[in-house]
JSON list of C-alpha atoms in Angstrom, two decimals:
[
{"chain": "A", "resi": 184, "resn": "UNK", "atom": "CA", "xyz": [0.11, 0.12, 0.07]},
{"chain": "A", "resi": 185, "resn": "UNK", "atom": "CA", "xyz": [1.12, 3.52, -0.62]},
{"chain": "A", "resi": 186, "resn": "UNK", "atom": "CA", "xyz": [0.11, 6.84, 0.58]},
{"chain": "A", "resi": 187, "resn": "UNK", "atom": "CA", "xyz": [1.28, 10.52, 0.07]},
{"chain": "A", "resi": 188, "resn": "UNK", "atom": "CA", "xyz": [1.90, 12.26, 3.34]},
{"chain": "A", "resi": 189, "resn": "UNK", "atom": "CA", "xyz": [2.28, 16.28, 3.84]},
{"chain": "A", "resi": 190, "resn": "UNK", "atom": "CA", "xyz": [4.38, 17.46, 7.16]},
{"chain": "A", "resi": 191, "resn": "UNK", "atom": "CA", "xyz": [1.22, 18.37, 9.21]},
{"chain": "A", "resi": 192, "resn": "UNK", "atom": "CA", "xyz": [-0.28, 14.75, 8.55]},
{"chain": "A", "resi": 193, "resn": "UNK", "atom": "CA", "xyz": [-0.87, 12.32, 11.66]},
{"chain": "A", "resi": 194, "resn": "UNK", "atom": "CA", "xyz": [2.44, 10.51, 12.37]},
{"chain": "A", "resi": 195, "resn": "UNK", "atom": "CA", "xyz": [2.88, 6.47, 12.89]},
{"chain": "A", "resi": 196, "resn": "UNK", "atom": "CA", "xyz": [2.80, 6.09, 16.52]},
{"chain": "A", "resi": 197, "resn": "UNK", "atom": "CA", "xyz": [4.71, 3.21, 18.21]},
{"chain": "A", "resi": 198, "resn": "UNK", "atom": "CA", "xyz": [4.78, 2.13, 22.06]},
{"chain": "A", "resi": 199, "resn": "UNK", "atom": "CA", "xyz": [8.16, 0.54, 21.62]},
{"chain": "A", "resi": 200, "resn": "UNK", "atom": "CA", "xyz": [11.31, 1.19, 20.58]},
{"chain": "A", "resi": 201, "resn": "UNK", "atom": "CA", "xyz": [11.94, 2.43, 17.07]},
{"chain": "A", "resi": 202, "resn": "UNK", "atom": "CA", "xyz": [14.97, 2.04, 14.51]},
{"chain": "A", "resi": 203, "resn": "UNK", "atom": "CA", "xyz": [15.13, 4.50, 11.50]},
{"chain": "A", "resi": 204, "resn": "UNK", "atom": "CA", "xyz": [17.43, 2.80, 9.06]},
{"chain": "A", "resi": 205, "resn": "UNK", "atom": "CA", "xyz": [19.14, 4.80, 6.31]},
{"chain": "A", "resi": 206, "resn": "UNK", "atom": "CA", "xyz": [21.41, 4.17, 3.40]},
{"chain": "A", "resi": 207, "resn": "UNK", "atom": "CA", "xyz": [24.49, 4.02, 5.18]},
{"chain": "A", "resi": 208, "resn": "UNK", "atom": "CA", "xyz": [26.72, 0.90, 6.18]},
{"chain": "A", "resi": 209, "resn": "UNK", "atom": "CA", "xyz": [24.49, -0.90, 8.74]},
{"chain": "A", "resi": 210, "resn": "UNK", "atom": "CA", "xyz": [25.31, -4.09, 10.50]},
{"chain": "A", "resi": 211, "resn": "UNK", "atom": "CA", "xyz": [22.75, -6.71, 9.51]},
{"chain": "A", "resi": 212, "resn": "UNK", "atom": "CA", "xyz": [23.07, -8.86, 12.42]},
{"chain": "A", "resi": 213, "resn": "UNK", "atom": "CA", "xyz": [22.12, -5.88, 14.61]},
{"chain": "A", "resi": 214, "resn": "UNK", "atom": "CA", "xyz": [19.26, -5.23, 12.91]},
{"chain": "A", "resi": 215, "resn": "UNK", "atom": "CA", "xyz": [18.23, -8.89, 13.47]},
{"chain": "A", "resi": 216, "resn": "UNK", "atom": "CA", "xyz": [18.98, -8.48, 17.09]},
{"chain": "A", "resi": 217, "resn": "UNK", "atom": "CA", "xyz": [16.73, -5.67, 16.77]},
{"chain": "A", "resi": 218, "resn": "UNK", "atom": "CA", "xyz": [13.87, -7.12, 15.26]},
{"chain": "A", "resi": 219, "resn": "UNK", "atom": "CA", "xyz": [14.12, -9.92, 17.64]},
{"chain": "A", "resi": 220, "resn": "UNK", "atom": "CA", "xyz": [14.07, -7.54, 20.72]},
{"chain": "A", "resi": 221, "resn": "UNK", "atom": "CA", "xyz": [10.72, -6.17, 19.01]},
{"chain": "A", "resi": 222, "resn": "UNK", "atom": "CA", "xyz": [11.99, -3.14, 17.79]},
{"chain": "A", "resi": 223, "resn": "UNK", "atom": "CA", "xyz": [10.11, -1.39, 15.16]},
{"chain": "A", "resi": 224, "resn": "UNK", "atom": "CA", "xyz": [12.24, -1.04, 11.85]},
{"chain": "A", "resi": 225, "resn": "UNK", "atom": "CA", "xyz": [11.25, 1.92, 9.33]},
{"chain": "A", "resi": 226, "resn": "UNK", "atom": "CA", "xyz": [13.56, 2.27, 6.05]},
{"chain": "A", "resi": 227, "resn": "UNK", "atom": "CA", "xyz": [14.18, 6.12, 5.57]},
{"chain": "A", "resi": 228, "resn": "UNK", "atom": "CA", "xyz": [13.84, 5.67, 1.58]},
{"chain": "A", "resi": 229, "resn": "UNK", "atom": "CA", "xyz": [16.63, 3.43, 0.12]},
{"chain": "A", "resi": 230, "resn": "UNK", "atom": "CA", "xyz": [17.17, 1.96, 3.79]},
{"chain": "A", "resi": 231, "resn": "UNK", "atom": "CA", "xyz": [14.59, -0.38, 3.20]},
{"chain": "A", "resi": 232, "resn": "UNK", "atom": "CA", "xyz": [17.01, -2.14, 1.02]},
{"chain": "A", "resi": 233, "resn": "UNK", "atom": "CA", "xyz": [19.21, -2.42, 3.81]},
{"chain": "A", "resi": 234, "resn": "UNK", "atom": "CA", "xyz": [16.81, -3.85, 5.85]},
{"chain": "A", "resi": 235, "resn": "UNK", "atom": "CA", "xyz": [15.76, -6.16, 3.33]},
{"chain": "A", "resi": 236, "resn": "UNK", "atom": "CA", "xyz": [19.34, -7.40, 2.76]},
{"chain": "A", "resi": 237, "resn": "UNK", "atom": "CA", "xyz": [19.01, -8.34, 6.45]},
{"chain": "A", "resi": 238, "resn": "UNK", "atom": "CA", "xyz": [16.29, -10.67, 5.65]},
{"chain": "A", "resi": 239, "resn": "UNK", "atom": "CA", "xyz": [13.75, -8.63, 7.41]},
{"chain": "A", "resi": 240, "resn": "UNK", "atom": "CA", "xyz": [10.76, -6.65, 6.43]},
{"chain": "A", "resi": 241, "resn": "UNK", "atom": "CA", "xyz": [10.48, -2.76, 7.28]},
{"chain": "A", "resi": 242, "resn": "UNK", "atom": "CA", "xyz": [7.21, -1.77, 9.25]},
{"chain": "A", "resi": 243, "resn": "UNK", "atom": "CA", "xyz": [7.05, 1.15, 6.71]},
{"chain": "A", "resi": 244, "resn": "UNK", "atom": "CA", "xyz": [9.15, 2.93, 4.41]},
{"chain": "A", "resi": 245, "resn": "UNK", "atom": "CA", "xyz": [9.03, 6.76, 4.54]},
{"chain": "A", "resi": 246, "resn": "UNK", "atom": "CA", "xyz": [10.85, 9.30, 2.50]},
{"chain": "A", "resi": 247, "resn": "UNK", "atom": "CA", "xyz": [10.80, 11.14, -1.33]},
{"chain": "A", "resi": 248, "resn": "UNK", "atom": "CA", "xyz": [11.60, 7.34, -2.61]},
{"chain": "A", "resi": 249, "resn": "UNK", "atom": "CA", "xyz": [14.06, 8.82, -5.24]},
{"chain": "A", "resi": 250, "resn": "UNK", "atom": "CA", "xyz": [16.71, 5.88, -3.90]},
{"chain": "A", "resi": 251, "resn": "UNK", "atom": "CA", "xyz": [14.07, 2.86, -3.15]},
{"chain": "A", "resi": 252, "resn": "UNK", "atom": "CA", "xyz": [14.40, -0.14, -5.20]},
{"chain": "A", "resi": 253, "resn": "UNK", "atom": "CA", "xyz": [11.41, -1.63, -6.76]},
{"chain": "A", "resi": 254, "resn": "UNK", "atom": "CA", "xyz": [8.77, 0.49, -5.06]},
{"chain": "A", "resi": 255, "resn": "UNK", "atom": "CA", "xyz": [6.06, -1.38, -6.69]},
{"chain": "A", "resi": 256, "resn": "UNK", "atom": "CA", "xyz": [7.24, -4.51, -5.08]},
{"chain": "A", "resi": 257, "resn": "UNK", "atom": "CA", "xyz": [7.70, -2.81, -1.85]},
{"chain": "A", "resi": 258, "resn": "UNK", "atom": "CA", "xyz": [4.11, -1.57, -2.03]},
{"chain": "A", "resi": 259, "resn": "UNK", "atom": "CA", "xyz": [2.57, -4.98, -2.08]},
{"chain": "A", "resi": 260, "resn": "UNK", "atom": "CA", "xyz": [4.48, -5.99, 1.14]},
{"chain": "A", "resi": 261, "resn": "UNK", "atom": "CA", "xyz": [4.38, -3.14, 3.73]},
{"chain": "A", "resi": 262, "resn": "UNK", "atom": "CA", "xyz": [3.37, 0.63, 3.93]},
{"chain": "A", "resi": 263, "resn": "UNK", "atom": "CA", "xyz": [5.14, 2.74, 2.01]},
{"chain": "A", "resi": 264, "resn": "UNK", "atom": "CA", "xyz": [4.55, 6.84, 2.83]},
{"chain": "A", "resi": 265, "resn": "UNK", "atom": "CA", "xyz": [5.67, 9.29, -0.12]},
{"chain": "A", "resi": 266, "resn": "UNK", "atom": "CA", "xyz": [6.47, 12.48, 1.04]},
{"chain": "A", "resi": 267, "resn": "UNK", "atom": "CA", "xyz": [7.89, 14.43, -2.01]},
{"chain": "A", "resi": 268, "resn": "UNK", "atom": "CA", "xyz": [8.98, 17.68, -0.43]},
{"chain": "A", "resi": 269, "resn": "UNK", "atom": "CA", "xyz": [12.59, 18.25, -0.95]},
{"chain": "A", "resi": 270, "resn": "UNK", "atom": "CA", "xyz": [13.03, 20.80, 2.08]},
{"chain": "A", "resi": 271, "resn": "UNK", "atom": "CA", "xyz": [13.92, 17.76, 4.55]},
{"chain": "A", "resi": 272, "resn": "UNK", "atom": "CA", "xyz": [16.10, 14.90, 3.99]},
{"chain": "A", "resi": 273, "resn": "UNK", "atom": "CA", "xyz": [14.55, 11.36, 4.63]},
{"chain": "A", "resi": 274, "resn": "UNK", "atom": "CA", "xyz": [15.65, 10.85, 7.82]},
{"chain": "A", "resi": 275, "resn": "UNK", "atom": "CA", "xyz": [13.83, 14.32, 8.92]},
{"chain": "A", "resi": 276, "resn": "UNK", "atom": "CA", "xyz": [11.05, 12.96, 7.27]},
{"chain": "A", "resi": 277, "resn": "UNK", "atom": "CA", "xyz": [10.97, 9.64, 9.02]},
{"chain": "A", "resi": 278, "resn": "UNK", "atom": "CA", "xyz": [11.75, 11.71, 12.47]},
{"chain": "A", "resi": 279, "resn": "UNK", "atom": "CA", "xyz": [8.55, 14.08, 11.88]},
{"chain": "A", "resi": 280, "resn": "UNK", "atom": "CA", "xyz": [6.18, 10.98, 10.79]},
{"chain": "A", "resi": 281, "resn": "UNK", "atom": "CA", "xyz": [6.68, 9.14, 13.61]},
{"chain": "A", "resi": 282, "resn": "UNK", "atom": "CA", "xyz": [6.54, 8.88, 17.54]},
{"chain": "A", "resi": 283, "resn": "UNK", "atom": "CA", "xyz": [8.07, 6.19, 19.78]},
{"chain": "A", "resi": 284, "resn": "UNK", "atom": "CA", "xyz": [9.37, 6.34, 23.30]},
{"chain": "A", "resi": 285, "resn": "UNK", "atom": "CA", "xyz": [13.23, 5.88, 21.94]},
{"chain": "A", "resi": 286, "resn": "UNK", "atom": "CA", "xyz": [14.38, 6.20, 18.46]},
{"chain": "A", "resi": 287, "resn": "UNK", "atom": "CA", "xyz": [17.58, 4.72, 17.06]},
{"chain": "A", "resi": 288, "resn": "UNK", "atom": "CA", "xyz": [19.32, 5.74, 13.69]},
{"chain": "A", "resi": 289, "resn": "UNK", "atom": "CA", "xyz": [21.47, 3.41, 11.94]},
{"chain": "A", "resi": 290, "resn": "UNK", "atom": "CA", "xyz": [22.98, 4.11, 8.33]},
{"chain": "A", "resi": 291, "resn": "UNK", "atom": "CA", "xyz": [22.63, 7.73, 9.06]},
{"chain": "A", "resi": 292, "resn": "UNK", "atom": "CA", "xyz": [26.54, 8.44, 9.30]},
{"chain": "A", "resi": 293, "resn": "UNK", "atom": "CA", "xyz": [29.73, 7.68, 7.59]},
{"chain": "A", "resi": 294, "resn": "UNK", "atom": "CA", "xyz": [30.00, 6.68, 3.92]},
{"chain": "A", "resi": 295, "resn": "UNK", "atom": "CA", "xyz": [29.04, 10.27, 2.87]},
{"chain": "A", "resi": 296, "resn": "UNK", "atom": "CA", "xyz": [30.32, 13.53, 5.05]},
{"chain": "A", "resi": 297, "resn": "UNK", "atom": "CA", "xyz": [27.23, 15.52, 3.85]},
{"chain": "A", "resi": 298, "resn": "UNK", "atom": "CA", "xyz": [24.65, 12.89, 5.06]},
{"chain": "A", "resi": 299, "resn": "UNK", "atom": "CA", "xyz": [26.66, 12.67, 8.46]},
{"chain": "A", "resi": 300, "resn": "UNK", "atom": "CA", "xyz": [26.15, 16.18, 8.79]},
{"chain": "A", "resi": 301, "resn": "UNK", "atom": "CA", "xyz": [22.60, 16.38, 8.12]},
{"chain": "A", "resi": 302, "resn": "UNK", "atom": "CA", "xyz": [22.06, 13.80, 10.18]},
{"chain": "A", "resi": 303, "resn": "UNK", "atom": "CA", "xyz": [23.53, 15.52, 13.15]},
{"chain": "A", "resi": 304, "resn": "UNK", "atom": "CA", "xyz": [21.50, 18.69, 12.20]},
{"chain": "A", "resi": 305, "resn": "UNK", "atom": "CA", "xyz": [18.33, 16.54, 12.61]},
{"chain": "A", "resi": 306, "resn": "UNK", "atom": "CA", "xyz": [19.50, 14.95, 15.84]},
{"chain": "A", "resi": 307, "resn": "UNK", "atom": "CA", "xyz": [19.82, 18.97, 17.08]},
{"chain": "A", "resi": 308, "resn": "UNK", "atom": "CA", "xyz": [16.60, 19.85, 15.93]},
{"chain": "A", "resi": 309, "resn": "UNK", "atom": "CA", "xyz": [14.73, 16.66, 17.20]},
{"chain": "A", "resi": 310, "resn": "UNK", "atom": "CA", "xyz": [16.74, 15.96, 20.56]},
{"chain": "A", "resi": 311, "resn": "UNK", "atom": "CA", "xyz": [14.33, 18.60, 22.57]},
{"chain": "A", "resi": 312, "resn": "UNK", "atom": "CA", "xyz": [11.37, 16.37, 21.81]},
{"chain": "A", "resi": 313, "resn": "UNK", "atom": "CA", "xyz": [12.54, 12.82, 21.35]},
{"chain": "A", "resi": 314, "resn": "UNK", "atom": "CA", "xyz": [14.75, 10.33, 22.75]},
{"chain": "A", "resi": 315, "resn": "UNK", "atom": "CA", "xyz": [17.48, 9.61, 19.98]},
{"chain": "A", "resi": 316, "resn": "UNK", "atom": "CA", "xyz": [20.11, 7.75, 19.42]},
{"chain": "A", "resi": 317, "resn": "UNK", "atom": "CA", "xyz": [22.64, 7.31, 16.30]},
{"chain": "A", "resi": 318, "resn": "UNK", "atom": "CA", "xyz": [24.29, 4.08, 15.74]},
{"chain": "A", "resi": 319, "resn": "UNK", "atom": "CA", "xyz": [27.15, 3.51, 13.60]},
{"chain": "A", "resi": 320, "resn": "UNK", "atom": "CA", "xyz": [29.89, 0.65, 13.04]},
{"chain": "A", "resi": 321, "resn": "UNK", "atom": "CA", "xyz": [31.58, 1.55, 16.21]},
{"chain": "A", "resi": 322, "resn": "UNK", "atom": "CA", "xyz": [30.08, 3.90, 18.67]},
{"chain": "A", "resi": 323, "resn": "UNK", "atom": "CA", "xyz": [26.46, 4.90, 19.62]},
{"chain": "A", "resi": 324, "resn": "UNK", "atom": "CA", "xyz": [25.68, 8.62, 20.23]},
{"chain": "A", "resi": 325, "resn": "UNK", "atom": "CA", "xyz": [22.65, 9.44, 22.56]},
{"chain": "A", "resi": 326, "resn": "UNK", "atom": "CA", "xyz": [21.44, 13.26, 22.37]},
{"chain": "A", "resi": 327, "resn": "UNK", "atom": "CA", "xyz": [21.03, 14.40, 25.66]},
{"chain": "A", "resi": 328, "resn": "UNK", "atom": "CA", "xyz": [19.13, 17.29, 26.85]},
{"chain": "A", "resi": 329, "resn": "UNK", "atom": "CA", "xyz": [19.67, 18.06, 30.78]},
{"chain": "A", "resi": 330, "resn": "UNK", "atom": "CA", "xyz": [21.68, 15.65, 32.89]},
{"chain": "A", "resi": 331, "resn": "UNK", "atom": "CA", "xyz": [22.17, 11.93, 32.63]},
{"chain": "A", "resi": 332, "resn": "UNK", "atom": "CA", "xyz": [23.39, 9.28, 35.27]},
{"chain": "A", "resi": 333, "resn": "UNK", "atom": "CA", "xyz": [24.87, 5.91, 33.77]},
{"chain": "A", "resi": 334, "resn": "UNK", "atom": "CA", "xyz": [27.51, 3.43, 34.78]},
{"chain": "A", "resi": 335, "resn": "UNK", "atom": "CA", "xyz": [30.89, 3.41, 33.25]},
{"chain": "A", "resi": 336, "resn": "UNK", "atom": "CA", "xyz": [33.93, 0.89, 33.80]},
{"chain": "A", "resi": 337, "resn": "UNK", "atom": "CA", "xyz": [37.20, 2.13, 34.80]},
{"chain": "A", "resi": 338, "resn": "UNK", "atom": "CA", "xyz": [38.89, 3.71, 31.71]},
{"chain": "A", "resi": 339, "resn": "UNK", "atom": "CA", "xyz": [35.88, 3.03, 29.63]},
{"chain": "A", "resi": 340, "resn": "UNK", "atom": "CA", "xyz": [35.86, 5.71, 26.97]},
{"chain": "A", "resi": 341, "resn": "UNK", "atom": "CA", "xyz": [33.16, 8.32, 27.44]},
{"chain": "A", "resi": 342, "resn": "UNK", "atom": "CA", "xyz": [32.73, 11.14, 24.94]},
{"chain": "A", "resi": 343, "resn": "UNK", "atom": "CA", "xyz": [30.86, 14.36, 25.46]},
{"chain": "A", "resi": 344, "resn": "UNK", "atom": "CA", "xyz": [30.21, 16.43, 22.24]},
{"chain": "A", "resi": 345, "resn": "UNK", "atom": "CA", "xyz": [28.58, 19.91, 21.80]},
{"chain": "A", "resi": 346, "resn": "UNK", "atom": "CA", "xyz": [26.38, 20.18, 19.04]},
{"chain": "A", "resi": 347, "resn": "UNK", "atom": "CA", "xyz": [26.26, 23.88, 19.80]},
{"chain": "A", "resi": 348, "resn": "UNK", "atom": "CA", "xyz": [27.88, 25.96, 22.76]},
{"chain": "A", "resi": 349, "resn": "UNK", "atom": "CA", "xyz": [26.79, 24.47, 26.31]},
{"chain": "A", "resi": 350, "resn": "UNK", "atom": "CA", "xyz": [28.25, 24.83, 29.79]},
{"chain": "A", "resi": 351, "resn": "UNK", "atom": "CA", "xyz": [28.40, 22.14, 32.30]},
{"chain": "A", "resi": 352, "resn": "UNK", "atom": "CA", "xyz": [27.69, 22.61, 35.82]},
{"chain": "A", "resi": 353, "resn": "UNK", "atom": "CA", "xyz": [29.41, 19.55, 36.87]},
{"chain": "A", "resi": 354, "resn": "UNK", "atom": "CA", "xyz": [30.34, 15.92, 36.85]},
{"chain": "A", "resi": 355, "resn": "UNK", "atom": "CA", "xyz": [31.04, 12.70, 39.05]},
{"chain": "A", "resi": 356, "resn": "UNK", "atom": "CA", "xyz": [32.67, 9.53, 37.69]},
{"chain": "A", "resi": 357, "resn": "UNK", "atom": "CA", "xyz": [34.80, 10.98, 35.08]},
{"chain": "A", "resi": 358, "resn": "UNK", "atom": "CA", "xyz": [38.35, 11.00, 34.71]},
{"chain": "A", "resi": 359, "resn": "UNK", "atom": "CA", "xyz": [38.61, 14.72, 33.32]},
{"chain": "A", "resi": 360, "resn": "UNK", "atom": "CA", "xyz": [35.75, 16.41, 35.68]},
{"chain": "A", "resi": 361, "resn": "UNK", "atom": "CA", "xyz": [33.35, 18.79, 33.47]},
{"chain": "A", "resi": 362, "resn": "UNK", "atom": "CA", "xyz": [32.66, 21.28, 36.30]},
{"chain": "A", "resi": 363, "resn": "UNK", "atom": "CA", "xyz": [32.23, 24.64, 34.97]},
{"chain": "A", "resi": 364, "resn": "UNK", "atom": "CA", "xyz": [33.34, 23.99, 31.40]},
{"chain": "A", "resi": 365, "resn": "UNK", "atom": "CA", "xyz": [32.21, 25.56, 28.27]},
{"chain": "A", "resi": 366, "resn": "UNK", "atom": "CA", "xyz": [32.35, 23.07, 25.50]},
{"chain": "A", "resi": 367, "resn": "UNK", "atom": "CA", "xyz": [31.70, 24.39, 21.91]},
{"chain": "A", "resi": 368, "resn": "UNK", "atom": "CA", "xyz": [32.18, 23.34, 18.21]},
{"chain": "A", "resi": 369, "resn": "UNK", "atom": "CA", "xyz": [35.63, 25.01, 17.07]},
{"chain": "A", "resi": 370, "resn": "UNK", "atom": "CA", "xyz": [36.47, 25.26, 20.74]},
{"chain": "A", "resi": 371, "resn": "UNK", "atom": "CA", "xyz": [36.67, 23.03, 23.85]},
{"chain": "A", "resi": 372, "resn": "UNK", "atom": "CA", "xyz": [35.29, 19.47, 23.32]},
{"chain": "A", "resi": 373, "resn": "UNK", "atom": "CA", "xyz": [34.97, 16.44, 25.34]},
{"chain": "A", "resi": 374, "resn": "UNK", "atom": "CA", "xyz": [36.57, 13.65, 23.23]},
{"chain": "A", "resi": 375, "resn": "UNK", "atom": "CA", "xyz": [37.80, 10.38, 24.88]},
{"chain": "A", "resi": 376, "resn": "UNK", "atom": "CA", "xyz": [37.11, 11.27, 28.46]},
{"chain": "A", "resi": 377, "resn": "UNK", "atom": "CA", "xyz": [37.16, 8.11, 30.82]},
{"chain": "A", "resi": 378, "resn": "UNK", "atom": "CA", "xyz": [35.13, 6.52, 33.52]},
{"chain": "A", "resi": 379, "resn": "UNK", "atom": "CA", "xyz": [36.74, 6.22, 36.49]},
{"chain": "A", "resi": 380, "resn": "UNK", "atom": "CA", "xyz": [34.83, 3.03, 37.42]},
{"chain": "A", "resi": 381, "resn": "UNK", "atom": "CA", "xyz": [31.12, 2.94, 38.46]},
{"chain": "A", "resi": 382, "resn": "UNK", "atom": "CA", "xyz": [28.13, 5.71, 38.56]},
{"chain": "A", "resi": 383, "resn": "UNK", "atom": "CA", "xyz": [28.80, 8.69, 36.09]},
{"chain": "A", "resi": 384, "resn": "UNK", "atom": "CA", "xyz": [26.43, 11.89, 36.21]},
{"chain": "A", "resi": 385, "resn": "UNK", "atom": "CA", "xyz": [26.80, 14.79, 33.84]},
{"chain": "A", "resi": 386, "resn": "UNK", "atom": "CA", "xyz": [25.14, 17.77, 34.57]},
{"chain": "A", "resi": 387, "resn": "UNK", "atom": "CA", "xyz": [24.87, 20.75, 32.17]},
{"chain": "A", "resi": 388, "resn": "UNK", "atom": "CA", "xyz": [23.59, 24.38, 32.88]},
{"chain": "A", "resi": 389, "resn": "UNK", "atom": "CA", "xyz": [20.45, 23.89, 31.14]},
{"chain": "A", "resi": 390, "resn": "UNK", "atom": "CA", "xyz": [18.86, 21.80, 28.59]},
{"chain": "A", "resi": 391, "resn": "UNK", "atom": "CA", "xyz": [20.81, 22.72, 25.55]},
{"chain": "A", "resi": 392, "resn": "UNK", "atom": "CA", "xyz": [21.30, 19.30, 23.51]},
{"chain": "A", "resi": 393, "resn": "UNK", "atom": "CA", "xyz": [24.62, 17.30, 23.78]},
{"chain": "A", "resi": 394, "resn": "UNK", "atom": "CA", "xyz": [25.71, 14.16, 22.65]},
{"chain": "A", "resi": 395, "resn": "UNK", "atom": "CA", "xyz": [27.01, 11.18, 24.96]},
{"chain": "A", "resi": 396, "resn": "UNK", "atom": "CA", "xyz": [29.25, 8.78, 23.15]},
{"chain": "A", "resi": 397, "resn": "UNK", "atom": "CA", "xyz": [30.08, 5.30, 24.23]},
{"chain": "A", "resi": 398, "resn": "UNK", "atom": "CA", "xyz": [31.11, 2.32, 22.35]},
{"chain": "A", "resi": 399, "resn": "UNK", "atom": "CA", "xyz": [28.11, 0.20, 20.50]},
{"chain": "A", "resi": 400, "resn": "UNK", "atom": "CA", "xyz": [28.25, -2.46, 23.12]},
{"chain": "A", "resi": 401, "resn": "UNK", "atom": "CA", "xyz": [26.64, -0.04, 25.37]},
{"chain": "A", "resi": 402, "resn": "UNK", "atom": "CA", "xyz": [23.63, 0.22, 23.07]},
{"chain": "A", "resi": 403, "resn": "UNK", "atom": "CA", "xyz": [21.14, -1.63, 25.36]},
{"chain": "A", "resi": 404, "resn": "UNK", "atom": "CA", "xyz": [22.51, -0.08, 28.36]},
{"chain": "A", "resi": 405, "resn": "UNK", "atom": "CA", "xyz": [21.32, 3.41, 26.81]},
{"chain": "A", "resi": 406, "resn": "UNK", "atom": "CA", "xyz": [18.26, 2.30, 25.84]},
{"chain": "A", "resi": 407, "resn": "UNK", "atom": "CA", "xyz": [17.45, 1.07, 29.36]},
{"chain": "A", "resi": 408, "resn": "UNK", "atom": "CA", "xyz": [19.03, 4.35, 30.76]},
{"chain": "A", "resi": 409, "resn": "UNK", "atom": "CA", "xyz": [16.85, 6.61, 28.68]}
]
């Protein structure tokens, strides 16, 4: 089935985690693990072919459909939502067309630098309104607004990246404390901090969005944390 949808139309609402899959490099084994754990899979345009290559069927396909293989074949198998506007990326279309308690984005970074930058822009835009994570071959980046608490092993890499200028009030459990630091693109950033072993708490001054970046193996821990 297919449908046209404008940006102000009703979104698809899910009561479980959602994974939006793009056309970048995606681990098929991870997709199958997500599906086995009940995560909804949405193809952002050609990302549907990535889901198909993992032997899975997307719950829906959303985008301008300019890179989707065999659209007619897909329309007989799942819901295809065609959004022809060219103001936003397919990732943004999938974001404004869905609601979920947690949203993962796979295949949105790497491969093409412009797509990576566009994905980061979308994360900054939507972080205040939804729990959003970028997942690549190595890392998971959780968009955070406000404070966060989690566990980190001793010497575990904990990167804190500013999407825009943001000042941090305090931190505990990090080798390099964040107390009073202003992080900003083009200035001081928090790459490759480390846990001291045990609880970590990071407290910014306000709810400006920022990224917490951990190894991909921590994906399920972060899903539980948010």
